[in-house]
Amino acid sequence: MLEPKDDRWSTFDLVEGFHLSHAISALHSLGVLETLRRPLTPEAAAKIHGLDPALIGGLLEYVAARTALVRKSGKRFSSTDCYSPHSRFLLELYTGAFRDQAVHLEKMLRRPKLAPAAVDRKKHARAFKIARSIPVSGLPELIQQLQFNHILDIGCGAGTLLIQLAKQNPDFAGWGLEANPAMCKVARAEIRSAGIKGIQIIEGDSRNLQRALPADVRSGVAAMTACQVANEMFGMGSSGFVAWLRGLSSVFPGRPLLIADYYGRLGSKALGNQRETILHDYVQLISGQGVPPSSIKKWKALYVEAGCRLLHAIEDTNTTRFIHVVVLAGSL
């Protein structure tokens, strides 16, 4: 059998990866990996979770033999430090929230309009609840330098950015707009847990701000942030993103918008070795969100098409992530 000569996977790698990913996803979803923070026999783990001892025993043997997530010592198994918050985030997001798109890919290929509704919003919210301890790199510091206050965070997720900003500035006032009801629940719980005042979470779609935001909120917003939201607007090509920007401009003309996002790589000449980016591009594609532009030149052209101006760009040279400081079309 001919095998690839580079780091691309062989057919055997793919088949093995398919079964390993399902095994690990099941152990994570059932809570077994969390239970194995302390070493247990398969029989003990099976009893705790109501599972078949022989089957869970074989599954743990396989995962321990082929991954670094589980370790075997004598007759006991335990999860390792590799089962970290980042690992749990990846599992919850890619094998949880976007699982059905992959499992039912044949159906999605024939009827792509079904893809967005197949996202598991509760698991999506759980993923970002796990990620709440991961700081929002660069953006809070930039907002502090620009002295922005009264901020609307579009697609606020678990409220991580707003909480960071409020901790830095006792006079901070902000609103989080989030379309996922499960995510709104997580964000409100996080804000209560942090004991922070002055932040309001609003459930609504940023593509229809007039309906989503009360008039007093619209009049109070001085600046906006959008973290990993703009990339979701490319399901119909660039037209959806341009329409989104024009919609923001109609409600908040001339106001600053800080977009923290990433350059897509799938199908780009700048493909490189960005495995995580390529994976995310693929998941975006099969979930109906589309792949974002691959360069600042292409993003800037879309800003211009929407009547907006790119004032400044901060790019992470080690990843494909960026922060764009944009002024929306129109004037205050």
Coordinates of C-alpha atoms in Angstrom, one line a residue:
M1 CA 0.0 0.0 0.0
L2 CA 1.4 3.4 -1.0
E3 CA 1.7 5.8 1.9
P4 CA 2.1 9.6 1.7
K5 CA 5.8 10.8 2.1
D6 CA 4.9 14.0 4.1
D7 CA 3.0 14.6 7.3
R8 CA -0.4 14.1 5.7
W9 CA -2.4 11.2 7.1
S10 CA -2.6 7.7 5.5
T11 CA -5.8 5.8 5.1
F12 CA -4.9 3.8 8.2
D13 CA -4.3 7.0 10.2
L14 CA -7.7 8.3 9.1
V15 CA -9.5 5.1 10.1
E16 CA -7.7 4.9 13.4
G17 CA -8.3 8.6 14.1
F18 CA -12.1 8.1 13.4
H19 CA -12.4 5.4 16.0
L20 CA -10.1 7.1 18.5
S21 CA -12.0 10.4 18.3
H22 CA -15.3 8.7 18.9
A23 CA -13.9 6.8 21.8
I24 CA -12.4 9.9 23.5
S25 CA -15.5 11.9 22.7
A26 CA -17.7 9.3 24.4
L27 CA -15.4 9.2 27.5
H28 CA -15.5 12.9 27.7
S29 CA -19.3 13.3 27.2
L30 CA -20.1 10.6 29.7
G31 CA -17.8 12.2 32.3
V32 CA -15.5 9.2 32.5
L33 CA -12.3 11.2 31.9
E34 CA -13.2 13.6 34.7
T35 CA -13.9 10.7 37.0
L36 CA -10.5 9.3 36.2
R37 CA -8.8 12.2 37.8
R38 CA -8.2 9.5 40.4
P39 CA -7.0 6.1 39.3
L40 CA -9.8 3.5 39.0
T41 CA -10.3 0.1 37.6
P42 CA -12.7 -0.3 34.6
E43 CA -15.2 -2.1 36.9
A44 CA -15.2 0.9 39.4
A45 CA -15.6 3.4 36.5
A46 CA -18.4 1.3 35.0
K47 CA -20.3 1.2 38.3
I48 CA -20.1 5.0 38.8
H49 CA -21.4 5.7 35.3
G50 CA -23.7 2.7 34.7
L51 CA -21.6 1.3 31.9
D52 CA -20.7 -2.2 30.7
P53 CA -17.4 -3.1 32.5
A54 CA -16.0 -5.2 29.7
L55 CA -16.7 -2.6 27.0
I56 CA -15.3 0.3 29.0
G57 CA -12.3 -1.8 29.9
G58 CA -11.5 -2.4 26.3
L59 CA -12.1 1.2 25.4
L60 CA -9.8 2.5 28.1
E61 CA -7.1 0.0 27.0
Y62 CA -7.3 1.3 23.5
V63 CA -7.2 5.0 24.4
A64 CA -4.3 4.5 26.8
A65 CA -2.3 2.6 24.2
R66 CA -2.8 5.2 21.4
T67 CA -3.2 8.6 23.1
A68 CA -1.6 10.6 25.9
L69 CA -5.0 11.4 27.5
V70 CA -5.3 8.2 29.6
R71 CA -2.6 6.3 31.5
K72 CA -2.7 2.7 32.7
S73 CA -0.9 1.7 35.9
G74 CA -1.4 -1.9 37.0
K75 CA -5.2 -2.6 36.7
R76 CA -6.1 1.1 37.1
F77 CA -6.6 3.9 34.6
S78 CA -6.3 7.6 35.1
S79 CA -6.6 10.7 32.9
T80 CA -3.4 12.7 32.5
D81 CA -2.5 16.4 32.5
C82 CA -3.2 16.3 28.7
Y83 CA -6.9 16.3 29.6
S84 CA -6.5 20.1 30.1
P85 CA -9.0 22.9 29.8
H86 CA -7.8 23.4 26.2
S87 CA -8.3 19.7 25.4
R88 CA -11.8 19.8 26.9
F89 CA -12.6 22.9 24.9
L90 CA -11.5 21.2 21.7
L91 CA -13.6 18.1 22.4
E92 CA -16.7 20.0 23.5
L93 CA -16.5 22.2 20.4
Y94 CA -15.4 20.0 17.5
T95 CA -16.7 16.6 18.6
G96 CA -19.6 18.0 20.5
A97 CA -21.1 21.2 19.1
F98 CA -20.3 20.4 15.5
R99 CA -20.6 16.6 15.7
D100 CA -23.8 16.2 13.7
Q101 CA -22.4 18.1 10.7
A102 CA -19.6 15.5 10.5
V103 CA -21.7 12.5 11.2
H104 CA -24.4 13.5 8.7
L105 CA -22.1 15.0 6.1
E106 CA -23.8 13.1 3.2
K107 CA -27.0 14.8 4.1
M108 CA -25.4 18.2 4.5
L109 CA -23.7 17.9 1.1
R110 CA -27.1 17.5 -0.5
R111 CA -28.9 20.0 1.6
P112 CA -26.4 22.5 3.1
K113 CA -29.1 24.8 4.4
L114 CA -29.7 22.1 7.1
A115 CA -26.1 22.6 8.5
P116 CA -26.6 25.7 10.7
A117 CA -29.5 24.2 12.7
A118 CA -27.5 21.1 13.4
V119 CA -25.1 22.9 15.7
D120 CA -25.6 21.8 19.3
R121 CA -25.9 25.2 21.0
K122 CA -25.8 23.7 24.5
K123 CA -22.5 22.0 23.8
H124 CA -21.2 25.1 22.1
A125 CA -22.0 27.1 25.3
R126 CA -20.3 24.4 27.4
A127 CA -17.2 24.7 25.3
F128 CA -16.9 28.4 25.9
K129 CA -17.7 28.0 29.6
I130 CA -14.6 25.8 29.7
A131 CA -12.6 28.4 27.8
R132 CA -13.6 31.2 30.2
S133 CA -10.3 30.8 32.1
I134 CA -8.4 31.5 28.8
P135 CA -7.6 35.3 28.7
V136 CA -8.6 37.3 25.6
S137 CA -5.2 38.1 24.3
G138 CA -4.4 41.7 23.4
L139 CA -7.9 43.1 23.1
P140 CA -8.5 44.2 26.7
E141 CA -5.2 46.0 26.7
L142 CA -6.0 47.8 23.4
I143 CA -9.4 48.9 24.6
Q144 CA -7.7 50.3 27.7
Q145 CA -5.2 52.2 25.6
L146 CA -8.0 53.6 23.4
Q147 CA -9.9 54.5 26.6
F148 CA -13.1 53.0 25.3
N149 CA -16.0 52.6 27.6
H150 CA -19.8 51.8 27.2
I151 CA -18.9 48.9 24.9
L152 CA -21.3 46.5 23.1
D153 CA -19.6 43.1 22.7
I154 CA -21.2 41.4 19.7
G155 CA -21.3 37.6 20.1
C156 CA -20.1 37.9 23.7
G157 CA -20.0 34.2 24.3
A158 CA -19.4 33.4 28.0
G159 CA -18.9 37.1 28.7
T160 CA -15.1 36.7 29.2
L161 CA -14.0 39.9 27.5
L162 CA -16.6 42.1 29.4
I163 CA -15.6 40.5 32.7
Q164 CA -12.0 41.3 32.0
L165 CA -12.8 44.9 31.1
A166 CA -14.9 45.4 34.2
K167 CA -12.2 44.0 36.4
Q168 CA -9.7 46.5 34.9
N169 CA -12.0 49.5 35.2
P170 CA -14.5 49.9 38.1
D171 CA -16.4 52.5 36.0
F172 CA -16.8 50.2 33.0
A173 CA -20.3 49.8 31.5
G174 CA -21.0 47.2 28.8
W175 CA -23.5 45.1 27.1
G176 CA -23.1 41.6 25.6
L177 CA -25.2 40.6 22.6
E178 CA -25.5 36.8 22.1
A179 CA -27.8 34.8 19.8
N180 CA -27.4 31.5 21.6
P181 CA -29.8 31.2 24.6
A182 CA -27.6 28.6 26.3
M183 CA -24.5 30.9 26.0
C184 CA -26.5 33.8 27.5
K185 CA -27.2 31.7 30.5
V186 CA -23.6 30.8 30.9
A187 CA -22.5 34.5 30.6
R188 CA -25.0 35.7 33.2
A189 CA -23.9 33.0 35.6
E190 CA -20.2 34.0 35.0
I191 CA -21.0 37.7 35.7
R192 CA -22.9 36.9 38.9
S193 CA -20.1 34.6 40.0
A194 CA -17.5 37.4 39.4
G195 CA -19.7 39.8 41.4
I196 CA -19.6 42.4 38.7
K197 CA -22.1 45.1 38.1
G198 CA -22.6 47.3 35.0
I199 CA -22.8 44.5 32.5
Q200 CA -26.0 43.4 30.8
I201 CA -26.4 40.3 28.6
I202 CA -29.0 40.5 25.8
E203 CA -30.2 37.6 23.7
G204 CA -30.5 38.6 20.1
D205 CA -29.1 38.5 16.5
S206 CA -26.5 41.1 15.5
R207 CA -27.8 41.0 12.0
N208 CA -31.0 42.7 13.2
L209 CA -29.8 45.2 15.8
Q210 CA -32.9 47.4 15.7
R211 CA -34.9 44.5 16.9
A212 CA -32.3 43.0 19.2
L213 CA -31.3 46.1 21.2
P214 CA -33.5 48.5 23.2
A215 CA -33.3 52.1 22.2
D216 CA -31.6 53.1 25.4
V217 CA -28.8 50.6 24.8
R218 CA -28.4 51.7 21.2
S219 CA -28.0 55.3 22.3
G220 CA -25.5 54.4 25.1
V221 CA -23.0 52.4 23.0
A222 CA -19.8 54.3 22.3
A223 CA -17.8 51.4 20.7
M224 CA -18.2 47.8 19.7
T225 CA -16.2 44.6 19.8
A226 CA -16.7 41.4 17.8
C227 CA -14.6 38.4 18.8
Q228 CA -14.8 35.4 16.5
V229 CA -18.1 36.6 15.1
A230 CA -17.3 38.1 11.7
N231 CA -16.0 34.8 10.5
E232 CA -19.5 33.4 10.8
M233 CA -20.8 35.8 8.2
F234 CA -19.3 34.1 5.1
G235 CA -21.7 31.3 4.6
M236 CA -23.0 32.9 1.4
G237 CA -19.6 34.3 0.4
S238 CA -18.6 37.9 1.2
S239 CA -22.0 39.4 0.7
G240 CA -23.3 38.3 4.1
F241 CA -20.3 40.0 5.9
V242 CA -20.7 43.2 3.9
A243 CA -24.4 43.3 4.7
W244 CA -23.6 42.7 8.4
L245 CA -21.2 45.7 8.4
R246 CA -23.8 47.9 6.7
G247 CA -26.4 46.8 9.2
L248 CA -24.0 47.8 12.1
S249 CA -23.3 51.1 10.4
S250 CA -27.0 51.9 10.0
V251 CA -27.5 51.7 13.8
F252 CA -24.1 52.9 15.0
P253 CA -22.8 55.2 12.2
G254 CA -19.2 56.3 12.6
R255 CA -18.6 54.4 15.7
P256 CA -15.4 52.3 16.2
L257 CA -15.6 48.5 15.9
L258 CA -12.8 46.2 17.0
I259 CA -12.8 42.9 15.2
A260 CA -10.8 40.1 16.7
D261 CA -10.8 37.2 14.3
Y262 CA -8.6 35.1 12.0
Y263 CA -7.4 34.7 8.4
G264 CA -8.9 31.7 6.7
R265 CA -6.5 29.2 5.2
L266 CA -8.6 26.5 3.5
G267 CA -8.2 26.9 -0.2
S268 CA -5.6 29.6 0.2
K269 CA -2.1 29.7 -1.3
A270 CA -1.0 30.7 2.2
L271 CA -2.2 27.3 3.5
G272 CA 1.0 26.6 5.5
N273 CA 1.1 24.3 8.5
Q274 CA -1.8 25.8 10.5
R275 CA -3.6 22.6 11.4
E276 CA -5.9 24.2 13.9
T277 CA -6.9 26.9 11.5
I278 CA -7.5 24.5 8.7
L279 CA -9.7 22.3 11.0
H280 CA -11.7 25.4 12.0
D281 CA -12.1 26.4 8.4
Y282 CA -13.4 23.0 7.6
V283 CA -15.9 23.0 10.5
Q284 CA -17.0 26.5 9.5
L285 CA -17.6 25.3 6.0
I286 CA -19.7 22.2 6.9
S287 CA -21.7 24.2 9.5
G288 CA -22.8 26.8 7.0
Q289 CA -20.6 29.7 8.4
G290 CA -18.1 29.8 5.5
V291 CA -14.4 30.4 5.4
P292 CA -13.2 34.0 6.1
P293 CA -10.8 35.9 3.8
S294 CA -7.1 34.8 4.0
S295 CA -5.4 38.2 4.1
I296 CA -5.6 41.8 5.4
K297 CA -5.9 43.0 1.8
K298 CA -9.1 40.9 1.2
W299 CA -10.6 42.0 4.5
K300 CA -9.8 45.7 3.8
A301 CA -11.5 45.4 0.4
L302 CA -14.7 44.3 2.1
Y303 CA -14.5 47.1 4.6
V304 CA -14.3 49.5 1.7
E305 CA -17.2 47.9 0.0
A306 CA -19.3 48.3 3.1
G307 CA -18.3 52.0 3.4
C308 CA -16.1 51.4 6.5
R309 CA -12.5 52.3 7.1
L310 CA -9.7 50.1 8.5
L311 CA -7.7 52.3 10.8
H312 CA -5.2 49.9 12.4
A313 CA -4.3 46.2 12.4
I314 CA -2.6 44.1 14.9
E315 CA -1.5 40.7 13.6
D316 CA -0.1 37.7 15.5
T317 CA 2.8 36.4 13.5
N318 CA 2.7 33.0 15.2
T319 CA -1.0 32.3 14.3
T320 CA -3.6 33.6 11.8
R321 CA -5.3 35.8 14.5
F322 CA -5.7 39.5 14.2
I323 CA -7.4 42.6 15.7
H324 CA -8.7 45.2 13.2
V325 CA -9.7 48.7 14.4
V326 CA -12.5 49.7 12.0
V327 CA -14.7 52.8 11.8
L328 CA -18.2 52.1 10.6
A329 CA -19.7 54.0 7.7
G330 CA -21.6 57.2 8.3
S331 CA -21.0 59.9 10.9
L332 CA -22.2 60.4 14.5

